[in-house]
């Protein structure tokens, strides 16, 4: 090649299939392909996208166990229980037909006795040591036992839902008998500083979200007493797939020892 010769850009037509890139000389005298540069940049973007997705997957897996099932504690801190078929029946002992001849106190005494097996000792609170709290949020310190307050408390959602339902029911009894909201605190002294109307509103909201979360898809038939022209359902006698409630309550009941042994003066 004569001294002083230099490369010129190669001209080509768009329809020329024999050439797929423009080549020029770099400062070092080596030809570079624009197509190769573009492919290299695209490869880098692809690799970065994969790395980001892998990192996000790792973060999600840290907080989500592949064994997590519907309506179970996502970290496995509350034991799983068997499922069983349950036929819904009228629990009139929990929600008796209102008897206008009875006083408010008589009604409360009646439902407290009936609800005792449902409102388990300890209220469904359990102690979770700091090493296992992970991203559970701020633990509670409450007076659950006569021995004082207990730290690092969390409550199992199902028992919070039952507490809310019971609280609403007692409020309804109060309103029916014309009592004040303050009288609701009998047996609920721990709630003395809480706005009672706001608490009831919270309970309605909480139960609604709990129902939507469970989204029970069991099918219900018409109520036996419903007429053919006005069919309706009361939900009774329908079969549901449920957790074994007796098995479910064993864990918080077994954890009562922690509530007592870890209690200390406030």
Tab-separated table of N, CA and C in Angstrom, residues 4-11 23-26 29-31:
chain	number	residue	atom	x	y	z
A	4	UNK	N	1.183	6.907	3.023
A	4	UNK	CA	0.206	7.983	3.159
A	4	UNK	C	-1.197	7.582	2.799
A	5	UNK	N	-1.396	6.337	2.351
A	5	UNK	CA	-2.759	5.894	2.030
A	5	UNK	C	-3.604	5.782	3.287
A	6	UNK	N	-4.883	6.006	3.167
A	6	UNK	CA	-5.757	5.893	4.321
A	6	UNK	C	-7.068	5.239	3.918
A	7	UNK	N	-7.751	4.670	4.943
A	7	UNK	CA	-9.046	4.053	4.681
A	7	UNK	C	-10.096	5.135	4.495
A	8	UNK	N	-11.020	4.897	3.613
A	8	UNK	CA	-12.186	5.748	3.445
A	8	UNK	C	-13.416	4.956	3.899
A	9	UNK	N	-14.458	5.634	4.304
A	9	UNK	CA	-15.689	4.936	4.658
A	9	UNK	C	-16.219	4.161	3.463
A	10	UNK	N	-16.655	2.964	3.725
A	10	UNK	CA	-17.181	2.115	2.659
A	10	UNK	C	-18.624	2.496	2.384
A	11	UNK	N	-18.911	2.799	1.143
A	11	UNK	CA	-20.281	3.132	0.774
A	11	UNK	C	-20.997	1.868	0.313
A	23	UNK	N	-17.774	0.369	8.485
A	23	UNK	CA	-16.531	0.211	9.217
A	23	UNK	C	-15.672	1.435	9.023
A	24	UNK	N	-14.985	1.849	10.053
A	24	UNK	CA	-14.053	2.968	9.988
A	24	UNK	C	-12.863	2.631	10.836
A	25	UNK	N	-11.830	3.382	10.699
A	25	UNK	CA	-10.624	3.134	11.479
A	25	UNK	C	-10.690	3.839	12.811
A	26	UNK	N	-10.279	3.135	13.855
A	26	UNK	CA	-10.062	3.793	15.128
A	26	UNK	C	-8.699	4.433	15.086
A	29	UNK	N	-5.922	2.281	14.222
A	29	UNK	CA	-5.865	1.697	12.901
A	29	UNK	C	-6.677	0.437	12.755
A	30	UNK	N	-7.512	0.045	13.740
A	30	UNK	CA	-8.298	-1.177	13.663
A	30	UNK	C	-9.739	-0.827	13.316
A	31	UNK	N	-10.357	-1.562	12.407
A	31	UNK	CA	-11.749	-1.280	12.030
A	31	UNK	C	-12.693	-1.657	13.157
